[in-house]
Coordinates of C-alpha atoms and ligand atoms in Angstrom, one line a residue:
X1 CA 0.0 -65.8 -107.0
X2 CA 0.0 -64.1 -103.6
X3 CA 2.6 -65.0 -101.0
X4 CA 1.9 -66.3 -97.1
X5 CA 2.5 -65.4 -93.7
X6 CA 2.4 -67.2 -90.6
X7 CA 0.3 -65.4 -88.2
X8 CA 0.0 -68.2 -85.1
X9 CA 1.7 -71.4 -84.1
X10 CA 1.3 -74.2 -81.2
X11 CA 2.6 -77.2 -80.3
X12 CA 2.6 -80.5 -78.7
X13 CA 4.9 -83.2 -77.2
X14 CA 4.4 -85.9 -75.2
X15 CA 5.1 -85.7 -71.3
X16 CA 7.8 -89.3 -70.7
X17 CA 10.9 -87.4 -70.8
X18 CA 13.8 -90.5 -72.4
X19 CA 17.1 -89.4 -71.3
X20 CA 20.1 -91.2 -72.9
X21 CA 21.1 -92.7 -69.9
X22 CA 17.8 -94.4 -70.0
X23 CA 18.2 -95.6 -73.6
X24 CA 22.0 -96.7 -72.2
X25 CA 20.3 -98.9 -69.8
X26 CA 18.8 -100.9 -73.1
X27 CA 21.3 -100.6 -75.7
X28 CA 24.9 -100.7 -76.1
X29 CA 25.2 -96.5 -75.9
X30 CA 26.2 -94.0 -73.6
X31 CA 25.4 -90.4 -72.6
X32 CA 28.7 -89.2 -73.5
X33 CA 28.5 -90.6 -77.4
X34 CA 24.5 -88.8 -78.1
X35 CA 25.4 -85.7 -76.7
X36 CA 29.0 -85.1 -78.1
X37 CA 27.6 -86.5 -81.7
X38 CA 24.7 -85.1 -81.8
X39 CA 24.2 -82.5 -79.1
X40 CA 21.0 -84.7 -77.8
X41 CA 20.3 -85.3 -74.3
X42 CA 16.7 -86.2 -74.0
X43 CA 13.8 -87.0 -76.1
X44 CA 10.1 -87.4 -75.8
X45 CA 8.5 -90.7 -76.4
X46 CA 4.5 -91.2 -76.7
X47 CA 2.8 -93.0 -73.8
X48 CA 0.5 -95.8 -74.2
X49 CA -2.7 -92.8 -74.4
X50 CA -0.9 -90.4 -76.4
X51 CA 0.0 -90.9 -80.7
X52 CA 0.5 -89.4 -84.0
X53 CA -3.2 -88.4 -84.1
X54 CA -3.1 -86.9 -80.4
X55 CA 0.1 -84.9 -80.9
X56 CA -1.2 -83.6 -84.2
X57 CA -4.4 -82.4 -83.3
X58 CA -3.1 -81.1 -79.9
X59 CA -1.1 -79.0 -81.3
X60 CA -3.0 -77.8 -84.2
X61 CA -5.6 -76.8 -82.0
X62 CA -3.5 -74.4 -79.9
X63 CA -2.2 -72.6 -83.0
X64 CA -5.9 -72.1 -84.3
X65 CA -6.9 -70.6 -80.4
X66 CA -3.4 -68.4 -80.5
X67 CA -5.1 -67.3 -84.4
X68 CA -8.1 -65.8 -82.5
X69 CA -10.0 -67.7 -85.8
X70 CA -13.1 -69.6 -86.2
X71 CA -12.4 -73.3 -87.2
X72 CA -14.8 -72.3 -90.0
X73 CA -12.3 -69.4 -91.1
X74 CA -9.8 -72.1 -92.3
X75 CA -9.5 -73.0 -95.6
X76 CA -7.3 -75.8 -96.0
X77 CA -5.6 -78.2 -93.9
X78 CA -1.9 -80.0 -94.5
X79 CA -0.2 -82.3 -92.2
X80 CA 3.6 -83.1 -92.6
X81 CA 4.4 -86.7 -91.2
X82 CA 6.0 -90.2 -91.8
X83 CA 4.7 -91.9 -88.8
X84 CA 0.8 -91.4 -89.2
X85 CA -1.3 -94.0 -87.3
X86 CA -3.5 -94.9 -90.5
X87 CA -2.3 -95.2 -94.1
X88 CA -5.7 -93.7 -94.5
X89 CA -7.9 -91.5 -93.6
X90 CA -4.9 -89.2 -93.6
X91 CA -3.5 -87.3 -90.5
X92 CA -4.6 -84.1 -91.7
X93 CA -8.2 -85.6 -92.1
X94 CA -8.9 -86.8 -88.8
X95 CA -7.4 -83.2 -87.5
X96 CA -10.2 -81.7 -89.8
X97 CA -12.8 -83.6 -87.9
X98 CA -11.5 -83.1 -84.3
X99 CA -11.2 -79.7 -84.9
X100 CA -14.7 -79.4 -86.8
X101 CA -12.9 -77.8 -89.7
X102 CA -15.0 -77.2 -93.0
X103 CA -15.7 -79.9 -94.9
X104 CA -15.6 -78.5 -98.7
X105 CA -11.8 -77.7 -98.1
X106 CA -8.4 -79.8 -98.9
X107 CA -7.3 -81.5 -96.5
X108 CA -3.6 -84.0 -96.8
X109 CA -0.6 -85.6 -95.7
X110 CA 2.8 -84.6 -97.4
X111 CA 5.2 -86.8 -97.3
X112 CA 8.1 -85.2 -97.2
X113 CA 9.8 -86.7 -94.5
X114 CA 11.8 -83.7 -92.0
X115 CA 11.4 -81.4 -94.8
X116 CA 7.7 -82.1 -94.7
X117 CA 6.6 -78.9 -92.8
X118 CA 8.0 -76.6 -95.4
X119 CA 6.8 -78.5 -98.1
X120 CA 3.3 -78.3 -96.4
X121 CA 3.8 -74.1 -95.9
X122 CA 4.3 -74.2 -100.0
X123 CA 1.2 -76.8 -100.3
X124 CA -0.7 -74.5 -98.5
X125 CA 0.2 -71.4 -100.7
X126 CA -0.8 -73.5 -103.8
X127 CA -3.9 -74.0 -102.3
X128 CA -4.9 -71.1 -100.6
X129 CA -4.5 -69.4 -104.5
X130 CA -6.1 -72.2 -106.0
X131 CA -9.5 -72.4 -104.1
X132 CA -9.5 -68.7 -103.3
X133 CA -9.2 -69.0 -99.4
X134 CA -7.4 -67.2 -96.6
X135 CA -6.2 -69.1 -94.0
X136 CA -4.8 -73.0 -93.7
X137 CA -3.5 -75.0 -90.7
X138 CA -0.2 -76.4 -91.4
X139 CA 1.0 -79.7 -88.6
X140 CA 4.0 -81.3 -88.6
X141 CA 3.9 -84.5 -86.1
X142 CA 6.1 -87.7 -85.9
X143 CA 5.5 -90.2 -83.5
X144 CA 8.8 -92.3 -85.1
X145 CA 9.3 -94.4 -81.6
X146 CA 7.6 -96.4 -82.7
X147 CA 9.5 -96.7 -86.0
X148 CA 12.9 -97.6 -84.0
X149 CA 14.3 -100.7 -83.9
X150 CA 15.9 -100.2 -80.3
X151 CA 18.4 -102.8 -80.9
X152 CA 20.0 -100.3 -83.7
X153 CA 21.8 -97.9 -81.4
X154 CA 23.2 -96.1 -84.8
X155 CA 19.5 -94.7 -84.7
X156 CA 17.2 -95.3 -81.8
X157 CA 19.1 -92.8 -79.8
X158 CA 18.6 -90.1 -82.6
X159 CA 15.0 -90.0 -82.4
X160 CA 11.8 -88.4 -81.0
X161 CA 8.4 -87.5 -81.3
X162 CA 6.2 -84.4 -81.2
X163 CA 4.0 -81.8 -83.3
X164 CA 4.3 -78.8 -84.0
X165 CA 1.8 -76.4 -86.3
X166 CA 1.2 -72.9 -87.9
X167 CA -1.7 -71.0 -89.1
X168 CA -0.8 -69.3 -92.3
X169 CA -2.3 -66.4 -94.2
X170 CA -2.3 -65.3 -97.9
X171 CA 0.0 -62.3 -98.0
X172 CA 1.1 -59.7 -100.8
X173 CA 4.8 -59.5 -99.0
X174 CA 6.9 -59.7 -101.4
X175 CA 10.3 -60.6 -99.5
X176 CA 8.7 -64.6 -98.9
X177 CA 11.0 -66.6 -101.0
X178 CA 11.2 -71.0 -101.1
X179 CA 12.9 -73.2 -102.2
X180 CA 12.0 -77.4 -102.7
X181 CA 13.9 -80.1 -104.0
X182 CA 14.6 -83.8 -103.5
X183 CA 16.7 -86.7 -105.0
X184 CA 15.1 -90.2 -105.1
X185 CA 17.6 -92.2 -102.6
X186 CA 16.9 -95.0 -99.8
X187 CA 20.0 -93.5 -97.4
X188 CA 17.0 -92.6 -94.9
X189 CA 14.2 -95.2 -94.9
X190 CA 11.3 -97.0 -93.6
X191 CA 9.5 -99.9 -95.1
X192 CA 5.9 -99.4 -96.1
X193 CA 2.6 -101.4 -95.2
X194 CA 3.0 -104.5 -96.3
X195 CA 6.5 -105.1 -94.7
X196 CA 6.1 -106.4 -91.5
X197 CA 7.4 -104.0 -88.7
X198 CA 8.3 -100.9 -90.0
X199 CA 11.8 -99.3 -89.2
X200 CA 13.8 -96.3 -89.8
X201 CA 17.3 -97.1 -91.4
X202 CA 19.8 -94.7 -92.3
X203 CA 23.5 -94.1 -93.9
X204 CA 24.6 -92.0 -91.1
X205 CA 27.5 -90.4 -92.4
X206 CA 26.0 -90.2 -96.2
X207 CA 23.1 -88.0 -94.2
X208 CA 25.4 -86.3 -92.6
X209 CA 27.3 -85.0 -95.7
X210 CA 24.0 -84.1 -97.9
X211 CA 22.8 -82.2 -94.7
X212 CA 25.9 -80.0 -94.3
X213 CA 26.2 -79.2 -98.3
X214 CA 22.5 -78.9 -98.8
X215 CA 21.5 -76.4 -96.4
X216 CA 24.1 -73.4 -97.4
X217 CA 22.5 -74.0 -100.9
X218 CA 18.9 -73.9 -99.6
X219 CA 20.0 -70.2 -97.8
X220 CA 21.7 -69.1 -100.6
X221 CA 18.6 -69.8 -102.9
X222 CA 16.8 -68.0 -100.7
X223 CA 18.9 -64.9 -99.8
X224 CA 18.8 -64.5 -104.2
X225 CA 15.1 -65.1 -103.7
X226 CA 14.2 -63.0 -101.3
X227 CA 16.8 -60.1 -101.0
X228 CA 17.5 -60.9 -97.6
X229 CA 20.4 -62.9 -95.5
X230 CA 21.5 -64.6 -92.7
X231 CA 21.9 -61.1 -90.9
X232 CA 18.7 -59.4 -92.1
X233 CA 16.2 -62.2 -90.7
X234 CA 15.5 -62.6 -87.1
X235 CA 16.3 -66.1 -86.6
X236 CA 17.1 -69.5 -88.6
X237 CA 15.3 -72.5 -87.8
X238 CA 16.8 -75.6 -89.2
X239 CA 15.8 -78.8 -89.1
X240 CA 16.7 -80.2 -85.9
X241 CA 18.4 -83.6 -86.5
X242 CA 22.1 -82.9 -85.1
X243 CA 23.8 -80.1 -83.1
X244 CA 27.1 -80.5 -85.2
X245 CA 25.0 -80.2 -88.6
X246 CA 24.1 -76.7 -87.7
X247 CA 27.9 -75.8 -86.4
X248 CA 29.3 -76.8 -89.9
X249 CA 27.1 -74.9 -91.6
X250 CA 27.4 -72.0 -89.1
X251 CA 31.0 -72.4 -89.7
X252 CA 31.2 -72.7 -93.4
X253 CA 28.9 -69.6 -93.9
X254 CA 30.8 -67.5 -91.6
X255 CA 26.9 -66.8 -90.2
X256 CA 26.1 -65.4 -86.7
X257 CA 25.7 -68.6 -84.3
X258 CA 23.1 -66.8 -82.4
X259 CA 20.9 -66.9 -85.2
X260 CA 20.9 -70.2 -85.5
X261 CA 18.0 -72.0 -83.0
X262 CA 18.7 -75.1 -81.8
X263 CA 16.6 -77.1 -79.0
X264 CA 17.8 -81.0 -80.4
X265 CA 19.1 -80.9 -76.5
X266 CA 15.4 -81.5 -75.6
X267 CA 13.8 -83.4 -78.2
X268 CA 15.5 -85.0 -80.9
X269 CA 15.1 -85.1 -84.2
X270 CA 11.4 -85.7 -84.6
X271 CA 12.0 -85.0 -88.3
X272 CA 8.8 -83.1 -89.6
X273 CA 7.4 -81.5 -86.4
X274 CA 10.7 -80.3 -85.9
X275 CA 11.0 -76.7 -87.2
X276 CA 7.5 -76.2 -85.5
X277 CA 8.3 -76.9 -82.9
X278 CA 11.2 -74.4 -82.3
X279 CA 9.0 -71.8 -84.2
X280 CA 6.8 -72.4 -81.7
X281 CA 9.2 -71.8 -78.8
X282 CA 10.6 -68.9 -80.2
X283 CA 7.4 -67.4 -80.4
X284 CA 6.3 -68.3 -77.1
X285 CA 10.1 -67.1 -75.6
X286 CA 9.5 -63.2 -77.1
X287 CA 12.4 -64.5 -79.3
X288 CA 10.5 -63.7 -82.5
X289 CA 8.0 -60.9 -82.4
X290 CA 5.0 -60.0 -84.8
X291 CA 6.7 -58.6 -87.7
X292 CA 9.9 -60.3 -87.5
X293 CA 11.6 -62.3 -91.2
X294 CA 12.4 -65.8 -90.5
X295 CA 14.6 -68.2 -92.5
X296 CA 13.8 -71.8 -92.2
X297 CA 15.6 -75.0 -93.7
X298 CA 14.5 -78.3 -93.7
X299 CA 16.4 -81.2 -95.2
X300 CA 15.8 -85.4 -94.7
X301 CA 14.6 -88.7 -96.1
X302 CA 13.5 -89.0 -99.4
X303 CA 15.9 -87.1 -99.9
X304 CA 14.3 -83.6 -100.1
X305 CA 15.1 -80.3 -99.0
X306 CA 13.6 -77.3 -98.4
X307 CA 13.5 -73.4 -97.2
X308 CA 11.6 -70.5 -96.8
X309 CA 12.2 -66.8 -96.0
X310 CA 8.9 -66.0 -94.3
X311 CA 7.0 -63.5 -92.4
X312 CA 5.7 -64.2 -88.6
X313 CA 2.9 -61.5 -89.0
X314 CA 1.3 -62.6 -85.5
X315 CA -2.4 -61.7 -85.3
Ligands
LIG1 O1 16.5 -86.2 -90.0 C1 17.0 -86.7 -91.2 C2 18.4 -86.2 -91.3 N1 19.3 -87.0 -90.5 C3 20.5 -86.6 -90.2 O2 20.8 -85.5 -90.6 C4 21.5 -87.4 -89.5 C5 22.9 -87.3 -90.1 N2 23.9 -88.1 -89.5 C6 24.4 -87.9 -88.3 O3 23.9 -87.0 -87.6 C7 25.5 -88.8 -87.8 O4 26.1 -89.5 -88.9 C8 25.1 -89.8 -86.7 C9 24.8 -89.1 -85.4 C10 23.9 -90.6 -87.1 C11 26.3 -90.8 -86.4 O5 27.4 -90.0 -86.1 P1 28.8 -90.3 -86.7 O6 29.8 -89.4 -86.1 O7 28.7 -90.3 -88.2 O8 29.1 -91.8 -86.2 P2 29.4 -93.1 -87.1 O9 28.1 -93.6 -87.7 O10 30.5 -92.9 -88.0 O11 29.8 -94.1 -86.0 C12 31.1 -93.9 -85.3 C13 31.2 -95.0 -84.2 C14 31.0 -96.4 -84.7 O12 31.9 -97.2 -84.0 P3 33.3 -97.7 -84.7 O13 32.9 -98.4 -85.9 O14 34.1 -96.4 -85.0 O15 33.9 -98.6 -83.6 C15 29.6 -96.8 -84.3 O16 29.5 -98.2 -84.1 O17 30.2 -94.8 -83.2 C16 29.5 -96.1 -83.0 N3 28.2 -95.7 -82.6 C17 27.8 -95.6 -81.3 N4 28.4 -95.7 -80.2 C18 27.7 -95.4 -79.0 C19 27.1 -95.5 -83.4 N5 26.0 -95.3 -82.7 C20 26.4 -95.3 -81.4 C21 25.7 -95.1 -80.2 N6 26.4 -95.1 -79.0 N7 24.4 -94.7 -80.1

């Protein structure tokens, strides 16, 4: 089975800005609390014109323009979300037909909740092998406001929404390593259809934990995997759900906190759009270049985990 590359990204967020002294102004919460727990200032909420679908397909059209390819060219198409605006037709489905993509090709949602784009990235790999095609477009994209229940201020305040995607590339390099796993739990959840108005719970501090033992194993998986460390990438991306997640493991590992990318400040945690997203500003910042190994670790509802040691190739 050949290996993948990511050779473009894009993404999109919505443009009303939600500070936390605008969510003070509606629950019992205060700038000081968000930012010192979670390093979070501000967040992006969708407006009235904008959703799931408009985020998604925004942004997966910019990384197919930055991968100078043909919608034709692409051979398969994954979307990572929790908050899609249909049970079905899928996310990834109704990007398909905005962007005029193919229609003999795969095209579906993972549900993999903030780990969801790296689950896609391996999706796509399995694909791509399977059906013996190149390229695939890879979206992450939450719109989770409206998922909140903003009388909860243990987890309205956490939240955003956004999309971020990738266009990905079979690849013979042989230093791209993942790693996938989950544990069947309800500490992070949201009811189904069915159920009235949806929310997302959580068990704070039980997230909290998992996060901060689970990501050192995902990197050490994937330094065995892949030959390389914390010091030979370029940058980490982690999921972005807290600032102080990403100090403890930074801490515990002894790692470089340079390496570690970390834009919560801005958005959130819009669970699986967010390592595209800061892929996609890294890119766009010169901070990684064509060529350059990136380590990326998501971890969330479900619960699942997951990492990859991969190549940004560019075009
Ligand atoms: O994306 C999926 C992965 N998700 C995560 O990784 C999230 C992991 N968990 C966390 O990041 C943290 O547990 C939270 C940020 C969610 C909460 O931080 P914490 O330090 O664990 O706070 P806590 O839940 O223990 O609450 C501490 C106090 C409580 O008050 P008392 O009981 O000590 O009086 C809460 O009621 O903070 C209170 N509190 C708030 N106060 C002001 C909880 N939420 C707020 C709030 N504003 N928004």
């Amino acid at each position: 089975m050949k290996n993948i590359e990511i050779i473009s990204t894009g993404r999109a967020v919505p443009s009303k800005v939600v500070t936390n002294d605008d969510l003070a102004k509606i629950v019992d919460t205060n700038d000081e609390w968000i930012s010192t727990r979670t390093g979070i200032r501000e967040r992006r909420f969708c407006s009235e014109e904008e959703s799931a679908t408009t985020l998604a397909v925004e942004a997966a059209r910019k990384a197919l323009e930055a991968s100078q390819l043909a919608p034709s060219d692409i051979g398969a198409c994954i979307c990572a979300t929790i908050s899609g605006d249909y049970a079905t037709p899928s996310m990834a489905c109704l990007v398909q037909r905005e962007l005029g993509l193919r229609e003999p090709i795969p095209t579906l949602d993972v549900n993999a909740a903030c780990s969801g784009f790296l689950y896609g990235i391996e999706v796509a790999r399995g694909l791509l092998n399977g059906c013996g095609e190149k390229y695939a477009l890879v979206v992450g994209c939450e719109q989770l406001s409206k998922l909140l229940d903003m009388t909860d201020r243990s987890t309205c305040v956490l939240f955003g929404d956004g999309a971020g995607a990738a266009v990905v590339r079979l690849s013979e390099d042989a230093t791209y390593a993942s790693t996938l796993g989950a544990r069947g739990g309800f500490e992070i959840n949201v009811e189904g259809a069915g159920h009235g108005t949806s929310h997302i719970h959580m068990q704070g501090q039980e997230v909290f934990k998992f996060a901060t033992s689970i990501i050192p194993v995902c990197i050490r998986q994937l330094q065995e995997k892949s030959g390389l460390s914390v010091e030979d990438v370029s940058r980490v991306v982690c999921h972005q759900a807290n600032e102080r997640i990403i100090d403890s493991v930074v801490r515990r590992m002894k790692a470089d906190p340079g390496k570690f990318y970390k834009n919560m400040d801005r958005f959130g945690n819009t669970s699986a759009a967010s390592v595209p997203i800061a892929l996609d500003e890294l890119v766009e910042n010169g901070d990684v270049k064509a060529g350059d190994m990136l380590m990326m670790v998501g971890f969330g509802a479900g619960l699942t985990w997951a990492g990859a040691v991969i190549r940004y190739a560019g075009v």
